[in-house]
Structures are given as structure tokens and as C-alpha cells.
Amino acid sequence: MASTSSSPHPVLRTAMLYGLLTGALCIAWFLFLHLTGNNAYGPKRTLSDFFPPVAAIISQILLRRYYADGPGLGKSIGVGLLTTLVGASVAAVGLYTFSRLTGPALIEQHLVEARQLLTNAQDFYLKQPNGRQQYEAALRDLAHTPAAFAQDELFKKMIFGVLLSIPGGVFLRK
């Protein structure tokens, strides 16, 4: 596989560029939610969970321009996974920083809203097998700290990114 460009480390450069842009886009999303009066920790925040997988696919497509015969399987999957890791990490650090700077009042407001939503859905939970346990687990697993929000952000973005990076890399290797 001959490289068509003299750019050193195109996999790393592509992944870092699109990972950082994706992380910044995720940060911009929850800042936008906060500034427009929406709950920055609420369900609308999860719309940004799809940014890293899309960025991974874009980075896999754009990596092909550096290689005449395609980047190959390892490089194609690698750029997608690394883009996802960088984007999810930047987003998690951004949410952690946001949580620390805004203080516990917004987190408490979110917890009140989340408990209310779960209370409204309690009948649905109780109709399911093991519904009581699922309901109690959902209440117990609500994030209460900036670190817990950052961990949740990282985990969700990584899951979607990894799930799309691997098949994307397989199909975009040539």
C-alpha cells in the first residue's frame, strides 16, 4: 500500500483532528442546552451520543485519501476507534468541567427532574418482569457527581463509536 501523501502518521493526525472536533461539538451541544434553558444533563444531551460514531466514519472515509490502494483493515478500524476515543474523552472532560464550574445546584435540579420522570414511568416498570428491581436500580444509578456524569458521557459515546467503527472500518478499508 503506497501512500499518496508525504504526511507523517495520517491515521493519528486524522483521528486527532476529527476526535477533537467531535469532542468540541459535544461540549457545544450541552452548553447550547444549558444556555437555552434546557437541562444540560437530561435526555436531550444524549442526542450528542451519535456525534462520535459519525465522526469515526467520516475519519475512515477521509483517511482513504492518503493511500492509493486504501488504508487497509487495521488502519481503517484504528482511525475510527481512535477518533471515537479522543472525541468521547474530550466530551467527558468537558462535561466534568462544566459540572464542576456550574456547581451542585444544576445537578440537584436534574435529579429532581429525573426522579419525577421515573416516578411517572413507575407503572410501566411494575408491569415488566422484575420491574420493581429495575425501577429501584434506575433510581439508584442516577448520576450524582461530576465524575459520574463524565463517566456516563465517556461510556455511552465509546459504545456507539466502537459499534460503528468496526463495521465502518471493514467496509471502508479499500
PDB file of N, CA and C in Angstrom, residues 3-43:
ATOM      1  N   SER A   3       1.584   5.159  -0.008  1.00  0.00           N
ATOM      2  CA  SER A   3       0.975   6.397   0.458  1.00  0.00           C
ATOM      3  C   SER A   3       1.034   7.433  -0.664  1.00  0.00           C
ATOM      4  N   THR A   4      -0.043   8.153  -0.866  1.00  0.00           N
ATOM      5  CA  THR A   4      -0.078   9.177  -1.909  1.00  0.00           C
ATOM      6  C   THR A   4       0.311  10.541  -1.361  1.00  0.00           C
ATOM      7  N   SER A   5       0.569  10.623  -0.089  1.00  0.00           N
ATOM      8  CA  SER A   5       0.922  11.887   0.536  1.00  0.00           C
ATOM      9  C   SER A   5       2.135  11.675   1.424  1.00  0.00           C
ATOM     10  N   SER A   6       2.928  12.704   1.592  1.00  0.00           N
ATOM     11  CA  SER A   6       4.091  12.591   2.452  1.00  0.00           C
ATOM     12  C   SER A   6       3.755  12.944   3.896  1.00  0.00           C
ATOM     13  N   SER A   7       2.493  13.040   4.228  1.00  0.00           N
ATOM     14  CA  SER A   7       2.051  13.391   5.570  1.00  0.00           C
ATOM     15  C   SER A   7       2.448  12.292   6.559  1.00  0.00           C
ATOM     16  N   PRO A   8       3.188  12.632   7.603  1.00  0.00           N
ATOM     17  CA  PRO A   8       3.551  11.616   8.584  1.00  0.00           C
ATOM     18  C   PRO A   8       2.360  11.261   9.466  1.00  0.00           C
ATOM     19  N   HIS A   9       2.194   9.996   9.718  1.00  0.00           N
ATOM     20  CA  HIS A   9       1.155   9.486  10.616  1.00  0.00           C
ATOM     21  C   HIS A   9      -0.254   9.956  10.252  1.00  0.00           C
ATOM     22  N   PRO A  10      -0.727   9.642   9.072  1.00  0.00           N
ATOM     23  CA  PRO A  10      -2.062  10.127   8.691  1.00  0.00           C
ATOM     24  C   PRO A  10      -3.172   9.565   9.575  1.00  0.00           C
ATOM     25  N   VAL A  11      -2.993   8.362  10.108  1.00  0.00           N
ATOM     26  CA  VAL A  11      -4.018   7.792  10.982  1.00  0.00           C
ATOM     27  C   VAL A  11      -4.142   8.628  12.249  1.00  0.00           C
ATOM     28  N   LEU A  12      -3.020   8.911  12.869  1.00  0.00           N
ATOM     29  CA  LEU A  12      -3.028   9.687  14.104  1.00  0.00           C
ATOM     30  C   LEU A  12      -3.527  11.107  13.873  1.00  0.00           C
ATOM     31  N   ARG A  13      -3.057  11.741  12.809  1.00  0.00           N
ATOM     32  CA  ARG A  13      -3.475  13.113  12.515  1.00  0.00           C
ATOM     33  C   ARG A  13      -4.970  13.192  12.238  1.00  0.00           C
ATOM     34  N   THR A  14      -5.474  12.273  11.445  1.00  0.00           N
ATOM     35  CA  THR A  14      -6.899  12.269  11.106  1.00  0.00           C
ATOM     36  C   THR A  14      -7.741  12.022  12.353  1.00  0.00           C
ATOM     37  N   ALA A  15      -7.349  11.041  13.146  1.00  0.00           N
ATOM     38  CA  ALA A  15      -8.110  10.710  14.359  1.00  0.00           C
ATOM     39  C   ALA A  15      -8.098  11.860  15.358  1.00  0.00           C
ATOM     40  N   MET A  16      -6.954  12.474  15.546  1.00  0.00           N
ATOM     41  CA  MET A  16      -6.876  13.578  16.498  1.00  0.00           C
ATOM     42  C   MET A  16      -7.715  14.766  16.032  1.00  0.00           C
ATOM     43  N   LEU A  17      -7.607  15.099  14.762  1.00  0.00           N
ATOM     44  CA  LEU A  17      -8.358  16.237  14.239  1.00  0.00           C
ATOM     45  C   LEU A  17      -9.866  16.027  14.405  1.00  0.00           C
ATOM     46  N   TYR A  18     -10.371  14.902  13.920  1.00  0.00           N
ATOM     47  CA  TYR A  18     -11.813  14.682  13.968  1.00  0.00           C
ATOM     48  C   TYR A  18     -12.298  14.315  15.363  1.00  0.00           C
ATOM     49  N   GLY A  19     -11.445  13.711  16.172  1.00  0.00           N
ATOM     50  CA  GLY A  19     -11.806  13.444  17.560  1.00  0.00           C
ATOM     51  C   GLY A  19     -11.944  14.735  18.356  1.00  0.00           C
ATOM     52  N   LEU A  20     -10.989  15.645  18.192  1.00  0.00           N
ATOM     53  CA  LEU A  20     -11.063  16.929  18.897  1.00  0.00           C
ATOM     54  C   LEU A  20     -12.260  17.758  18.431  1.00  0.00           C
ATOM     55  N   LEU A  21     -12.504  17.764  17.128  1.00  0.00           N
ATOM     56  CA  LEU A  21     -13.665  18.495  16.615  1.00  0.00           C
ATOM     57  C   LEU A  21     -14.969  17.911  17.151  1.00  0.00           C
ATOM     58  N   THR A  22     -15.038  16.599  17.210  1.00  0.00           N
ATOM     59  CA  THR A  22     -16.244  15.936  17.713  1.00  0.00           C
ATOM     60  C   THR A  22     -16.449  16.225  19.191  1.00  0.00           C
ATOM     61  N   GLY A  23     -15.382  16.141  19.972  1.00  0.00           N
ATOM     62  CA  GLY A  23     -15.486  16.465  21.396  1.00  0.00           C
ATOM     63  C   GLY A  23     -15.937  17.898  21.607  1.00  0.00           C
ATOM     64  N   ALA A  24     -15.391  18.818  20.819  1.00  0.00           N
ATOM     65  CA  ALA A  24     -15.793  20.220  20.913  1.00  0.00           C
ATOM     66  C   ALA A  24     -17.266  20.393  20.522  1.00  0.00           C
ATOM     67  N   LEU A  25     -17.722  19.641  19.534  1.00  0.00           N
ATOM     68  CA  LEU A  25     -19.127  19.700  19.129  1.00  0.00           C
ATOM     69  C   LEU A  25     -20.034  19.184  20.253  1.00  0.00           C
ATOM     70  N   CYS A  26     -19.622  18.131  20.925  1.00  0.00           N
ATOM     71  CA  CYS A  26     -20.402  17.602  22.053  1.00  0.00           C
ATOM     72  C   CYS A  26     -20.482  18.622  23.188  1.00  0.00           C
ATOM     73  N   ILE A  27     -19.354  19.276  23.477  1.00  0.00           N
ATOM     74  CA  ILE A  27     -19.339  20.314  24.509  1.00  0.00           C
ATOM     75  C   ILE A  27     -20.258  21.459  24.100  1.00  0.00           C
ATOM     76  N   ALA A  28     -20.179  21.864  22.855  1.00  0.00           N
ATOM     77  CA  ALA A  28     -21.036  22.933  22.365  1.00  0.00           C
ATOM     78  C   ALA A  28     -22.510  22.557  22.499  1.00  0.00           C
ATOM     79  N   TRP A  29     -22.824  21.281  22.311  1.00  0.00           N
ATOM     80  CA  TRP A  29     -24.217  20.836  22.406  1.00  0.00           C
ATOM     81  C   TRP A  29     -24.751  21.004  23.820  1.00  0.00           C
ATOM     82  N   PHE A  30     -24.025  20.515  24.850  1.00  0.00           N
ATOM     83  CA  PHE A  30     -24.607  20.666  26.177  1.00  0.00           C
ATOM     84  C   PHE A  30     -24.510  22.101  26.686  1.00  0.00           C
ATOM     85  N   LEU A  31     -23.565  22.889  26.186  1.00  0.00           N
ATOM     86  CA  LEU A  31     -23.570  24.323  26.515  1.00  0.00           C
ATOM     87  C   LEU A  31     -24.777  25.008  25.882  1.00  0.00           C
ATOM     88  N   PHE A  32     -25.080  24.633  24.644  1.00  0.00           N
ATOM     89  CA  PHE A  32     -26.270  25.158  23.970  1.00  0.00           C
ATOM     90  C   PHE A  32     -27.527  24.804  24.762  1.00  0.00           C
ATOM     91  N   LEU A  33     -27.618  23.561  25.216  1.00  0.00           N
ATOM     92  CA  LEU A  33     -28.776  23.154  26.010  1.00  0.00           C
ATOM     93  C   LEU A  33     -28.896  24.005  27.277  1.00  0.00           C
ATOM     94  N   HIS A  34     -27.775  24.196  27.948  1.00  0.00           N
ATOM     95  CA  HIS A  34     -27.780  24.969  29.189  1.00  0.00           C
ATOM     96  C   HIS A  34     -28.176  26.431  28.924  1.00  0.00           C
ATOM     97  N   LEU A  35     -27.601  27.023  27.894  1.00  0.00           N
ATOM     98  CA  LEU A  35     -27.858  28.433  27.607  1.00  0.00           C
ATOM     99  C   LEU A  35     -29.275  28.689  27.107  1.00  0.00           C
ATOM    100  N   THR A  36     -29.926  27.674  26.569  1.00  0.00           N
ATOM    101  CA  THR A  36     -31.301  27.833  26.098  1.00  0.00           C
ATOM    102  C   THR A  36     -32.330  27.425  27.153  1.00  0.00           C
ATOM    103  N   GLY A  37     -31.856  27.159  28.370  1.00  0.00           N
ATOM    104  CA  GLY A  37     -32.778  26.855  29.459  1.00  0.00           C
ATOM    105  C   GLY A  37     -33.191  25.400  29.546  1.00  0.00           C
ATOM    106  N   ASN A  38     -32.556  24.533  28.787  1.00  0.00           N
ATOM    107  CA  ASN A  38     -32.854  23.104  28.858  1.00  0.00           C
ATOM    108  C   ASN A  38     -31.934  22.441  29.886  1.00  0.00           C
ATOM    109  N   ASN A  39     -32.303  21.261  30.301  1.00  0.00           N
ATOM    110  CA  ASN A  39     -31.497  20.501  31.250  1.00  0.00           C
ATOM    111  C   ASN A  39     -30.289  19.924  30.508  1.00  0.00           C
ATOM    112  N   ALA A  40     -29.107  20.453  30.785  1.00  0.00           N
ATOM    113  CA  ALA A  40     -27.893  20.014  30.097  1.00  0.00           C
ATOM    114  C   ALA A  40     -27.512  18.584  30.459  1.00  0.00           C
ATOM    115  N   TYR A  41     -28.058  18.054  31.544  1.00  0.00           N
ATOM    116  CA  TYR A  41     -27.774  16.680  31.956  1.00  0.00           C
ATOM    117  C   TYR A  41     -28.875  15.714  31.532  1.00  0.00           C
ATOM    118  N   GLY A  42     -29.942  16.236  30.997  1.00  0.00           N
ATOM    119  CA  GLY A  42     -31.130  15.436  30.714  1.00  0.00           C
ATOM    120  C   GLY A  42     -31.056  14.629  29.435  1.00  0.00           C
ATOM    121  N   PRO A  43     -32.199  14.107  29.036  1.00  0.00           N
ATOM    122  CA  PRO A  43     -32.260  13.218  27.872  1.00  0.00           C
ATOM    123  C   PRO A  43     -31.813  13.866  26.558  1.00  0.00           C
TER     124      PRO A  43
END
